[in-house]
Short mmCIF file of N, CA and C in Angstrom, two decimals:
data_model
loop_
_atom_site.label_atom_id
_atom_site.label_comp_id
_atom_site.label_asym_id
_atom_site.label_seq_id
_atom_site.Cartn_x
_atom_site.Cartn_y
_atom_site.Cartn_z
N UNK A 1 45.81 -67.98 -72.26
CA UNK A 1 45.81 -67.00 -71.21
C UNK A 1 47.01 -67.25 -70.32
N UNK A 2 47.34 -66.33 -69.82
CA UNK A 2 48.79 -66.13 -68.61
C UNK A 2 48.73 -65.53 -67.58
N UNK A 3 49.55 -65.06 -67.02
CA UNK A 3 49.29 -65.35 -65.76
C UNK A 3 51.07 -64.95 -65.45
N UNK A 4 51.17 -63.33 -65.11
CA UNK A 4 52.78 -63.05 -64.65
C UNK A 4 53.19 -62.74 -62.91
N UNK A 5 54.04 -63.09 -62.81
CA UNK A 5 54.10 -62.59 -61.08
C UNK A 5 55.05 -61.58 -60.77
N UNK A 6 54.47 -60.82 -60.16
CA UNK A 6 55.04 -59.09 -59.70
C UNK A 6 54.25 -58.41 -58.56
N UNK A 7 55.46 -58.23 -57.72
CA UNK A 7 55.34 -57.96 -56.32
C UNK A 7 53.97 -56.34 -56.35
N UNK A 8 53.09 -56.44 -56.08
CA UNK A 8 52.14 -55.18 -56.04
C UNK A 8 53.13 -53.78 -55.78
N UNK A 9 53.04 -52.78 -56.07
CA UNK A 9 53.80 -51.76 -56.50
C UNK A 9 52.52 -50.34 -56.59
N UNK A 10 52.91 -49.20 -55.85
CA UNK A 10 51.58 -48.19 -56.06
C UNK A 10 51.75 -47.61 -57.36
N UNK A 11 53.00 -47.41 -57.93
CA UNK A 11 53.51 -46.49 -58.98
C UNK A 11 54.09 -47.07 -59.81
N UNK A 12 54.58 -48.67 -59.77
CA UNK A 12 55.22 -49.56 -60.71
C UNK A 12 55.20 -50.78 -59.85
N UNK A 13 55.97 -51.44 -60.98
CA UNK A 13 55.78 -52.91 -60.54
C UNK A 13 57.44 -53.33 -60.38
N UNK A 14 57.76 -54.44 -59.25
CA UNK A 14 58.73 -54.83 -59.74
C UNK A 14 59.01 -56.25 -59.23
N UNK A 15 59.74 -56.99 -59.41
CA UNK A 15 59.66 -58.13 -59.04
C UNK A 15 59.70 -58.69 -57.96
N UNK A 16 58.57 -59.54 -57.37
CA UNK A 16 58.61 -60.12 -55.98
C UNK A 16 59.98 -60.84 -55.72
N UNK A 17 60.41 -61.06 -54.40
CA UNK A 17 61.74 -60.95 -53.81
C UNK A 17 61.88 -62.12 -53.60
N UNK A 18 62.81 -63.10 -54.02
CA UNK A 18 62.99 -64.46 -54.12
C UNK A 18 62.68 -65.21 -52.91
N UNK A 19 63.08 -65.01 -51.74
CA UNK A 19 62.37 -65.66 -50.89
C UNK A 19 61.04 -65.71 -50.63
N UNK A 20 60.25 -64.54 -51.27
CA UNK A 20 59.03 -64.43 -50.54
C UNK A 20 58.52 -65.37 -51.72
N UNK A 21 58.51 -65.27 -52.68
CA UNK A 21 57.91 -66.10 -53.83
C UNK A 21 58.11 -67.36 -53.70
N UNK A 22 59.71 -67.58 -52.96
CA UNK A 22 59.77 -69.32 -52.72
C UNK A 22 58.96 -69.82 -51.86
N UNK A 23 58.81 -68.88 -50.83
CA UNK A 23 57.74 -69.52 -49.41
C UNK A 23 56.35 -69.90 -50.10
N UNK A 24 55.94 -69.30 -51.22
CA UNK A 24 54.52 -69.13 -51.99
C UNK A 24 54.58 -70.50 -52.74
N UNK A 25 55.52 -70.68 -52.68
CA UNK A 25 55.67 -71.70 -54.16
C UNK A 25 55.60 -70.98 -55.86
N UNK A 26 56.10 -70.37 -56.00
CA UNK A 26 55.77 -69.04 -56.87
C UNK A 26 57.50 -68.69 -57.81
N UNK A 27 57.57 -68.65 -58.83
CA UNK A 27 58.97 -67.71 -59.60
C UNK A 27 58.80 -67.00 -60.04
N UNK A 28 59.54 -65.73 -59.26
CA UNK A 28 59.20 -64.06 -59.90
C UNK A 28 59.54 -64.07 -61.46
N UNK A 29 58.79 -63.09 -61.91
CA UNK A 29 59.25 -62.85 -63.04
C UNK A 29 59.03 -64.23 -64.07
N UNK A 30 57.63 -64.49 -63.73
CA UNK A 30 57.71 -65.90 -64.92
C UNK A 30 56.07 -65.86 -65.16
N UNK A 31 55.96 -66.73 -66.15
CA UNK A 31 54.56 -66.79 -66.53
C UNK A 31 54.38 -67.99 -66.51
N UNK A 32 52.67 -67.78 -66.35
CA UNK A 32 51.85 -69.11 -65.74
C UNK A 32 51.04 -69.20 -67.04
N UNK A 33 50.23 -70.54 -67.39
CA UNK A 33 48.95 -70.91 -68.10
C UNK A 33 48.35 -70.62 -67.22
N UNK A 34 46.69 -70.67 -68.04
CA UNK A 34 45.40 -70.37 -67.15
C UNK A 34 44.89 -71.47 -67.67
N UNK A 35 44.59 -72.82 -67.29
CA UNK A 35 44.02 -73.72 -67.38
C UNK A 35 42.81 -73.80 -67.64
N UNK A 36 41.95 -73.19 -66.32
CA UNK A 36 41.14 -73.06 -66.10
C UNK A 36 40.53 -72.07 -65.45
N UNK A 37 39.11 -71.91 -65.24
CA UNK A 37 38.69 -70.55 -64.51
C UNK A 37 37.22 -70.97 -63.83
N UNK A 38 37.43 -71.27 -62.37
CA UNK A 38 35.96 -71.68 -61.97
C UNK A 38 35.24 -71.56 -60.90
N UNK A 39 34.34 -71.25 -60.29
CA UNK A 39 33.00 -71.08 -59.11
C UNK A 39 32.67 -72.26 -58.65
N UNK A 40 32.53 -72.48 -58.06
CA UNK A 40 31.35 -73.29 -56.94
C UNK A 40 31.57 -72.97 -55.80
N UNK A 41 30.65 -73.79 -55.41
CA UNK A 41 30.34 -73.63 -53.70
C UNK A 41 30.89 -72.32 -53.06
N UNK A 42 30.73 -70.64 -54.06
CA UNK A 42 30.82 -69.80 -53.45
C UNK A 42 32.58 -69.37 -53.79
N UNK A 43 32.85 -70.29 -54.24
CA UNK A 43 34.46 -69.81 -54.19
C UNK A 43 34.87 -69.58 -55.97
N UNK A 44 35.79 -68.67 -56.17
CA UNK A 44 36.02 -68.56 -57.17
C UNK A 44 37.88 -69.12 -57.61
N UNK A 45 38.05 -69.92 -58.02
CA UNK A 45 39.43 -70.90 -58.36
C UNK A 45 39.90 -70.64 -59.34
N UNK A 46 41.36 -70.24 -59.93
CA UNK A 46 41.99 -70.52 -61.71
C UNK A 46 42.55 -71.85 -61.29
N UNK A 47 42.79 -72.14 -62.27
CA UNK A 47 43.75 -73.42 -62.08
C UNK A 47 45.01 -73.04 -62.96
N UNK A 48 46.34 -73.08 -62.57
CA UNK A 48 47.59 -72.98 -63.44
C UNK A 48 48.30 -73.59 -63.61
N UNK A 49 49.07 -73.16 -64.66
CA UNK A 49 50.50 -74.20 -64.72
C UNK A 49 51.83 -73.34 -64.71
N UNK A 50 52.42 -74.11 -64.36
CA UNK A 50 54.14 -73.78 -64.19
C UNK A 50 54.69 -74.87 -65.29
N UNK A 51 54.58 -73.99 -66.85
CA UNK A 51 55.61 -74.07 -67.65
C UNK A 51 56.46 -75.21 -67.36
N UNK A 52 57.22 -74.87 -66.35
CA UNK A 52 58.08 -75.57 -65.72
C UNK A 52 58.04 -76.97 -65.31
N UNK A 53 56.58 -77.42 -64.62
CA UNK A 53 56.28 -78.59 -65.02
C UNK A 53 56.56 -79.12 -63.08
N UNK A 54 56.79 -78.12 -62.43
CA UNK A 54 57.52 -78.21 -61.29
C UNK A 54 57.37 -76.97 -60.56
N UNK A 55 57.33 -76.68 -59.64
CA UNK A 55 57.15 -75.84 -58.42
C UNK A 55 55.77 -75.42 -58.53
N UNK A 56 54.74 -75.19 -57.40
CA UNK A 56 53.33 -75.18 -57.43
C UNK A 56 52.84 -74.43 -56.11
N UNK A 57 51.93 -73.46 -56.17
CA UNK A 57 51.68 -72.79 -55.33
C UNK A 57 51.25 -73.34 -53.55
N UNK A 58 51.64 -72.82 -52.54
CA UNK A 58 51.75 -73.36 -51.41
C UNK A 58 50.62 -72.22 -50.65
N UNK A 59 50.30 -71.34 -51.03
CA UNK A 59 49.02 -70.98 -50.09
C UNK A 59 47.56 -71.43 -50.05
N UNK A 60 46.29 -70.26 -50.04
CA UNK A 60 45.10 -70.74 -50.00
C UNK A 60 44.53 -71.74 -51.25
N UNK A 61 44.10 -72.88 -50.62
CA UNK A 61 43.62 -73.49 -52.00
C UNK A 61 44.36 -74.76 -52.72
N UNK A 62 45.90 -74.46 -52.01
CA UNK A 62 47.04 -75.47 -52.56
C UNK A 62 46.97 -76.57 -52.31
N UNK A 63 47.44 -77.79 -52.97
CA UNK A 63 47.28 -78.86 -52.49
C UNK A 63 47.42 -79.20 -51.29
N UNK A 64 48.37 -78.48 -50.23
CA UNK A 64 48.75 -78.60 -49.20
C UNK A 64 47.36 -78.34 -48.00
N UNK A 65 46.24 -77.49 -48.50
CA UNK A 65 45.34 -76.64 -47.77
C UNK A 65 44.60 -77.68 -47.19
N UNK A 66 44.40 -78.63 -46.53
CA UNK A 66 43.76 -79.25 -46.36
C UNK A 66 42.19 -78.61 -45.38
N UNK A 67 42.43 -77.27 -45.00
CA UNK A 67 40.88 -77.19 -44.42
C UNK A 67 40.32 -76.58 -45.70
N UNK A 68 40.77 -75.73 -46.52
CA UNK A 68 39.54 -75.21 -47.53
C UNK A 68 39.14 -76.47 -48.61
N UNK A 69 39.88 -77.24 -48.55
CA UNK A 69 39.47 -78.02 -50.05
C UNK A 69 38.27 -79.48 -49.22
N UNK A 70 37.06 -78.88 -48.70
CA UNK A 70 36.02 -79.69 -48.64
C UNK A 70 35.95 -80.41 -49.53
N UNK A 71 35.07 -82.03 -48.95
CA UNK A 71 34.67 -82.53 -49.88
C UNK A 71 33.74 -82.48 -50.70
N UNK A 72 32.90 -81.47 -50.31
CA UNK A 72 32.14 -80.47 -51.58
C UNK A 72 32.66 -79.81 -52.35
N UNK A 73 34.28 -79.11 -52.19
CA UNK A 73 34.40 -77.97 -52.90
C UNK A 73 35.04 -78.94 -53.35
N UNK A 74 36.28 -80.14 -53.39
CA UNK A 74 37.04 -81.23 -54.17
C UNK A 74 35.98 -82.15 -55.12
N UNK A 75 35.08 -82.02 -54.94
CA UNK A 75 34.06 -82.80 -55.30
C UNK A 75 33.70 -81.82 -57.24
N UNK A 76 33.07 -80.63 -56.22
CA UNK A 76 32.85 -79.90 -57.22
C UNK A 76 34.01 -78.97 -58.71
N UNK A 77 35.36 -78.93 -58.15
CA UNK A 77 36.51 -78.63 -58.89
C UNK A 77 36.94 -80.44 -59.10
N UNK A 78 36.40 -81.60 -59.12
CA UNK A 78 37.09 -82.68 -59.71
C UNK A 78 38.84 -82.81 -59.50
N UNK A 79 38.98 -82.47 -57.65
CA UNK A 79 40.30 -82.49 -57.54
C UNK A 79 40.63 -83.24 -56.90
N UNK A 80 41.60 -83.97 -56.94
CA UNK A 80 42.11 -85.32 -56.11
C UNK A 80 42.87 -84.97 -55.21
N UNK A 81 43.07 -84.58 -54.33
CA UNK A 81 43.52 -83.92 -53.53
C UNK A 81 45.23 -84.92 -53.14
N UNK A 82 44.45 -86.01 -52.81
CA UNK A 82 45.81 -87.19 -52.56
C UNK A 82 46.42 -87.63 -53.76
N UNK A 83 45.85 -87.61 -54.98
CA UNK A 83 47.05 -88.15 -56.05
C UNK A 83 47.77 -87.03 -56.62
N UNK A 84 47.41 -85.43 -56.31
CA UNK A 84 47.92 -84.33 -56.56
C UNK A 84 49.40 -84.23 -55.43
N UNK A 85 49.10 -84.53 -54.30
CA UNK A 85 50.42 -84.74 -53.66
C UNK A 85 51.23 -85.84 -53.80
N UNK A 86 51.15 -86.36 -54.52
CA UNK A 86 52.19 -87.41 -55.13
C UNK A 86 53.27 -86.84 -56.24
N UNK A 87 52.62 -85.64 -56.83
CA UNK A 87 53.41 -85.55 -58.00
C UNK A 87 53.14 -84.15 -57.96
N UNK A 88 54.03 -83.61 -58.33
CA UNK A 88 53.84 -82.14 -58.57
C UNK A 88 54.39 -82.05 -60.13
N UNK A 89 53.19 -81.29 -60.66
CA UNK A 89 53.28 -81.34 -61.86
C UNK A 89 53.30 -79.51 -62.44
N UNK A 90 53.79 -78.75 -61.76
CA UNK A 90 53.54 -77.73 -62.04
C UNK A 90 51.85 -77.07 -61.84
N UNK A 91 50.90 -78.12 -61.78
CA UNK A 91 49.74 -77.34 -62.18
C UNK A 91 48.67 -77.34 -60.49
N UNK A 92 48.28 -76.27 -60.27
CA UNK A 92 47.52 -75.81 -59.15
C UNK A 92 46.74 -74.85 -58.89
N UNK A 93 45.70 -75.35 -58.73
CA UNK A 93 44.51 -74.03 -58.07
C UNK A 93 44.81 -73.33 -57.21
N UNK A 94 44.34 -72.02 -57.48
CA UNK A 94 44.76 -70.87 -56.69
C UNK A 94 43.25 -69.74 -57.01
N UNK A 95 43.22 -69.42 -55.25
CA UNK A 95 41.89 -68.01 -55.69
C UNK A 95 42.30 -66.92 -55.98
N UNK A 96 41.02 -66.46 -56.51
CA UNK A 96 40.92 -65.01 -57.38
C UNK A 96 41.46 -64.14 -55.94
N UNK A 97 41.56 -64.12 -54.94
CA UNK A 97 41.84 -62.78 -53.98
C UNK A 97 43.55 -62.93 -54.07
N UNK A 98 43.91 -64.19 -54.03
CA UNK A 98 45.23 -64.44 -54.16
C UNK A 98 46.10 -64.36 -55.44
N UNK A 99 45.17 -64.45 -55.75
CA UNK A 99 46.02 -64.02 -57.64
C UNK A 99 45.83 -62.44 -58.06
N UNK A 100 44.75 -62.15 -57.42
CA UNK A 100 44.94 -60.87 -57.06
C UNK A 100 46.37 -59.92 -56.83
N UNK A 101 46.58 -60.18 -55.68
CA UNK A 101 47.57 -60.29 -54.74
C UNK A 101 48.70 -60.26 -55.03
N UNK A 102 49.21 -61.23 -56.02
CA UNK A 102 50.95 -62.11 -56.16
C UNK A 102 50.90 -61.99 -57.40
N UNK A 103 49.84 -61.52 -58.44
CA UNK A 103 50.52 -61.39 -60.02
C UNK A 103 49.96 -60.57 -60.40
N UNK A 104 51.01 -59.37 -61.11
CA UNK A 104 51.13 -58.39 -61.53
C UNK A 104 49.66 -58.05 -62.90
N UNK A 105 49.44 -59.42 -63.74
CA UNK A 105 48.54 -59.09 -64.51
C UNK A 105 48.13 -60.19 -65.54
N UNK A 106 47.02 -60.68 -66.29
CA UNK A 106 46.79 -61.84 -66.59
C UNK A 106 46.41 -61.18 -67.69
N UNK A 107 47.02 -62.10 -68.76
CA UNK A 107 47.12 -61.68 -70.65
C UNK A 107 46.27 -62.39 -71.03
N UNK A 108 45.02 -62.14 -71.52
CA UNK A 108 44.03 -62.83 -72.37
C UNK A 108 44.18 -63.17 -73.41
N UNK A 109 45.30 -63.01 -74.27
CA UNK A 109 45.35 -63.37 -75.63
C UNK A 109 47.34 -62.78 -76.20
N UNK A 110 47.76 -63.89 -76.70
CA UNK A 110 49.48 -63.10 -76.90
C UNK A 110 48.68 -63.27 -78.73
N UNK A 111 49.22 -62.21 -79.30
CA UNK A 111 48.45 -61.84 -80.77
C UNK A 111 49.65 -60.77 -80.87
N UNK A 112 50.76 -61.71 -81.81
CA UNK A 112 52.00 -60.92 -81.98
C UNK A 112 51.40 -59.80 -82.82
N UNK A 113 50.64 -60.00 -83.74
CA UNK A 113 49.98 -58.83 -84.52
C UNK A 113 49.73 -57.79 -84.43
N UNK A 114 49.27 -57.44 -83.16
CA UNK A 114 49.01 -56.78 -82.32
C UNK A 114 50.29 -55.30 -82.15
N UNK A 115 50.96 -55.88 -82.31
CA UNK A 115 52.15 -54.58 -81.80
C UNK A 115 53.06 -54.39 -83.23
N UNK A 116 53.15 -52.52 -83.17
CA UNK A 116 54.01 -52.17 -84.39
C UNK A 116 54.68 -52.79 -84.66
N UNK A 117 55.66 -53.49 -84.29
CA UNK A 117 56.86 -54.26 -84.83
C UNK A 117 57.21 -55.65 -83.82
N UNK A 118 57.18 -56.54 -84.92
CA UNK A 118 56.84 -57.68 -84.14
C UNK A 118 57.52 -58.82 -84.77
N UNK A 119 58.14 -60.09 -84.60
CA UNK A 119 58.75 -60.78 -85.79
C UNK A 119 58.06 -62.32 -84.83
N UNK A 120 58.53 -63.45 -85.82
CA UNK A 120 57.97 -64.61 -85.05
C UNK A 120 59.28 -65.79 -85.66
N UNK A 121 59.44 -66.63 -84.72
CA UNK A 121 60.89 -67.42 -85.65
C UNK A 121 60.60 -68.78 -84.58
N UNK A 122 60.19 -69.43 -85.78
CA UNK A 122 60.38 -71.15 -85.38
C UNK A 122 61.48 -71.86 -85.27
N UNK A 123 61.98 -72.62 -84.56
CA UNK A 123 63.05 -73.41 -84.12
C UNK A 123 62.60 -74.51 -83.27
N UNK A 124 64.06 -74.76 -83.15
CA UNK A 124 64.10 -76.27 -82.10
C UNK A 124 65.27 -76.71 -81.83
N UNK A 125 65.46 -77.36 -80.63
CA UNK A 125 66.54 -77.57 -79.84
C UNK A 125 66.50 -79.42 -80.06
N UNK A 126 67.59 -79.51 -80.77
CA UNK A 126 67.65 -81.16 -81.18
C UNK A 126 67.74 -81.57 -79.63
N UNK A 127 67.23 -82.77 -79.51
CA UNK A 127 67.17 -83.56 -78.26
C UNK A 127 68.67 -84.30 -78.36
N UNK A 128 69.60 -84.29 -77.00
CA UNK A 128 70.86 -84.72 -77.08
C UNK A 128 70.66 -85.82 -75.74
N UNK A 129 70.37 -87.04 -76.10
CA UNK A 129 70.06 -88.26 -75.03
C UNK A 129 71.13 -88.16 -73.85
N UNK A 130 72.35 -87.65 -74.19
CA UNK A 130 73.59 -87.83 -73.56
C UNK A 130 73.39 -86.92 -71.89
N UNK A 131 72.88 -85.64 -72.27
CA UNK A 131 72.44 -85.02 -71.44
C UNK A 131 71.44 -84.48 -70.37
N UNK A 132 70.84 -84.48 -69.90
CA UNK A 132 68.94 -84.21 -69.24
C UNK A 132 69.09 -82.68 -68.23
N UNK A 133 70.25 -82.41 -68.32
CA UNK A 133 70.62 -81.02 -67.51
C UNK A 133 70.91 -79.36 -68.31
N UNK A 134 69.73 -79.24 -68.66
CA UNK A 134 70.28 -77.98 -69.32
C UNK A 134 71.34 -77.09 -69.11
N UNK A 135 72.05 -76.89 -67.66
CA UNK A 135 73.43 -76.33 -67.40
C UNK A 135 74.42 -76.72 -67.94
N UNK A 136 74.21 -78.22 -68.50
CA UNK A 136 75.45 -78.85 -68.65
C UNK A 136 75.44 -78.45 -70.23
N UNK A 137 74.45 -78.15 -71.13
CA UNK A 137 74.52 -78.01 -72.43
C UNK A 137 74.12 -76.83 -72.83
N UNK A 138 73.57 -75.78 -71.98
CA UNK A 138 73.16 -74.49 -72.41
C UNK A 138 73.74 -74.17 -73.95
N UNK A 139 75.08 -74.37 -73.72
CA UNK A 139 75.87 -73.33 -74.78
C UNK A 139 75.74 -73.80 -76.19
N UNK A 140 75.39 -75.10 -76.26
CA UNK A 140 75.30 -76.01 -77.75
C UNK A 140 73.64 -75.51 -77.95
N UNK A 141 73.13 -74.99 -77.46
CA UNK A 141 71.48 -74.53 -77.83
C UNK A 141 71.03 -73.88 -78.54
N UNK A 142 70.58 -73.30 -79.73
CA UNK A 142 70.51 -72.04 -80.23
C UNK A 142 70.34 -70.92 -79.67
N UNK A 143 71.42 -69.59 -79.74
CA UNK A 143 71.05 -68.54 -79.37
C UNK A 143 70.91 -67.60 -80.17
N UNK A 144 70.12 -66.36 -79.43
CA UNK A 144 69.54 -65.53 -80.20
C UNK A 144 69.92 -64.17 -78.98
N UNK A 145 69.87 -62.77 -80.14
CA UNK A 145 70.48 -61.68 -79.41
C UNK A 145 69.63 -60.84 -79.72
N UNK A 146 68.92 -59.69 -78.65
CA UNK A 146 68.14 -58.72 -79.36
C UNK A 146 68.57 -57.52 -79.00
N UNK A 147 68.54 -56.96 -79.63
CA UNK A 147 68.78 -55.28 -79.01
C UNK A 147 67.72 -54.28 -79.34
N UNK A 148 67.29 -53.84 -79.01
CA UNK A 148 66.80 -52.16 -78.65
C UNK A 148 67.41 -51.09 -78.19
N UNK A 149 66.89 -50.41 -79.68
CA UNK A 149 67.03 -48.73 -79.78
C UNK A 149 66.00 -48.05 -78.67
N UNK A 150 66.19 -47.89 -77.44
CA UNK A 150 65.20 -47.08 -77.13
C UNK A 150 64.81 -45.20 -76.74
N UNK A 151 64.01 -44.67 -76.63
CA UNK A 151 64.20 -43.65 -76.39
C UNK A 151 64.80 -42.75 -75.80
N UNK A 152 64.83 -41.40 -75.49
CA UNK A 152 65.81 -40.27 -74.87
C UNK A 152 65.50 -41.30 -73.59
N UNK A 153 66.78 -40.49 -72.68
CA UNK A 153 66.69 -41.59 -71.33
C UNK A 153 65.18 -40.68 -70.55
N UNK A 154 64.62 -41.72 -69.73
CA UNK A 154 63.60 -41.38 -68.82
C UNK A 154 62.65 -41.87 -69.62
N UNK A 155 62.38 -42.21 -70.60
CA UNK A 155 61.33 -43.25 -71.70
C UNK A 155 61.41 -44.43 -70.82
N UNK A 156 60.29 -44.93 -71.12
CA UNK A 156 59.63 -46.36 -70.75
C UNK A 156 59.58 -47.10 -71.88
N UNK A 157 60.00 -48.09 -72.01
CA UNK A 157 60.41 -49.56 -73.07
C UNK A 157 60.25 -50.61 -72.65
N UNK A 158 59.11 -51.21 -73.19
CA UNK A 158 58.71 -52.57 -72.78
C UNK A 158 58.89 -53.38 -74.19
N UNK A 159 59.71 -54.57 -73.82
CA UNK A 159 60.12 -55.80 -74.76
C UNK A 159 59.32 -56.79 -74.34
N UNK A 160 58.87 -57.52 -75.38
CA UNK A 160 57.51 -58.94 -74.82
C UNK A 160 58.24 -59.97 -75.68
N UNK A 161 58.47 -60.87 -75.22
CA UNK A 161 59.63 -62.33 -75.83
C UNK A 161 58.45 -63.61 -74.94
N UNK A 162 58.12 -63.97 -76.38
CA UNK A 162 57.07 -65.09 -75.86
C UNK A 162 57.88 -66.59 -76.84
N UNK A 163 58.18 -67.17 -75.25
CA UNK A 163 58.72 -68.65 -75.16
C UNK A 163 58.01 -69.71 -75.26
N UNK A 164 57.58 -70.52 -76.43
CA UNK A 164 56.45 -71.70 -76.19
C UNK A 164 57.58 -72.90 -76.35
N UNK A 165 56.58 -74.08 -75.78
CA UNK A 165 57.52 -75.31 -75.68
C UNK A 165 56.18 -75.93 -75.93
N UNK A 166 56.72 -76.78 -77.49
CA UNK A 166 55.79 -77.73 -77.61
C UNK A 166 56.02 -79.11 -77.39
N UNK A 167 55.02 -79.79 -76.75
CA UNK A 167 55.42 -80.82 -75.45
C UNK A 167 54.70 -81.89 -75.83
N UNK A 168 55.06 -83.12 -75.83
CA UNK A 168 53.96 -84.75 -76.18
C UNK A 168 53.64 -84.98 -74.98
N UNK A 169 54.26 -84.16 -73.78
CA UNK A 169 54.42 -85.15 -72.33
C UNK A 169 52.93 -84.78 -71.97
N UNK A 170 52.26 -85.74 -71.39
CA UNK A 170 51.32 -85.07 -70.86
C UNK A 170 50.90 -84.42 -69.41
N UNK A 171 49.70 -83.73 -69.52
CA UNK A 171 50.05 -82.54 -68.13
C UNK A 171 48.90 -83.14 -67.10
#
């Protein structure tokens, strides 16, 4: 499950505005895991991740919240509240009114199958010890180019490019 962020929109969507997403702890235009999905004590929580492994939500609920996260409700979500601010690991609870709110729409299932035309291509990016900065090596990476034919102009064209990273590190 995922989890995309897009600024609420009456007639479309478009991407929340870099500062406002930074104040959130939030990157427009990116997708989240859904960890988890859970209730107690009246409150309803996802838990996510940032891909990224790094930046983590700063409103209701965040590690930072220190009046909502009782020791009933930390108790009952099994959250450590103090060894979670030690490390930011990308991953953080956030409520259903607020996810509401700040992301555009949550994908229950990516099932390339699913769509007329669809391709799938395994790879991998050799590990180069020399480097740990992807800016510095972008260009030695494999790339890939897509194009679309799309319709008369005033057509709507949506492209879906799903990025996995398979990871030993643990989360």
């Amino acid at each position: 499950m995922s989890c995309q962020l897009f600024t609420p929109h009456a007639l479309m969507y478009r991407p929340m505005e870099e500062s406002a997403a930074d104040a959130l702890g939030l990157v427009p235009t990116h997708a989240y895991a859904v960890l988890q999905v859970r209730a107690a004590c009246g409150v309803q929580l996802l838990q996510l991740k940032n891909p990224w492994a790094r930046k983590r939500w700063r409103g209701a609920f965040s590690v930072f919240d220190r009046q909502r996260w009782t020791p009933e409700l930390r108790k009952a979500f099994g959250f450590d509240q103090q060894a979670s601010l030690q490390q930011d690991n990308g991953i953080f609870w956030i409520d259903y009114d607020s996810l509401l709110r700040h992301f555009e729409g949550v994908f229950l299932n990516w099932n390339p199958q699913l769509f007329k035309h669809h391709t799938v291509t395994h790879g991998q990016w050799p590990p180069r010890a020399a480097f740990r900065d992807d800016a510095v090596d972008l260009g030695t990476n494999p790339q890939y180019q897509l194009t679309v034919n799309v319709p008369p102009a005033g057509a709507a064209t949506a492209v879906w490019v799903l990025l996995t990273r398979h990871s030993s590190r643990p989360y």
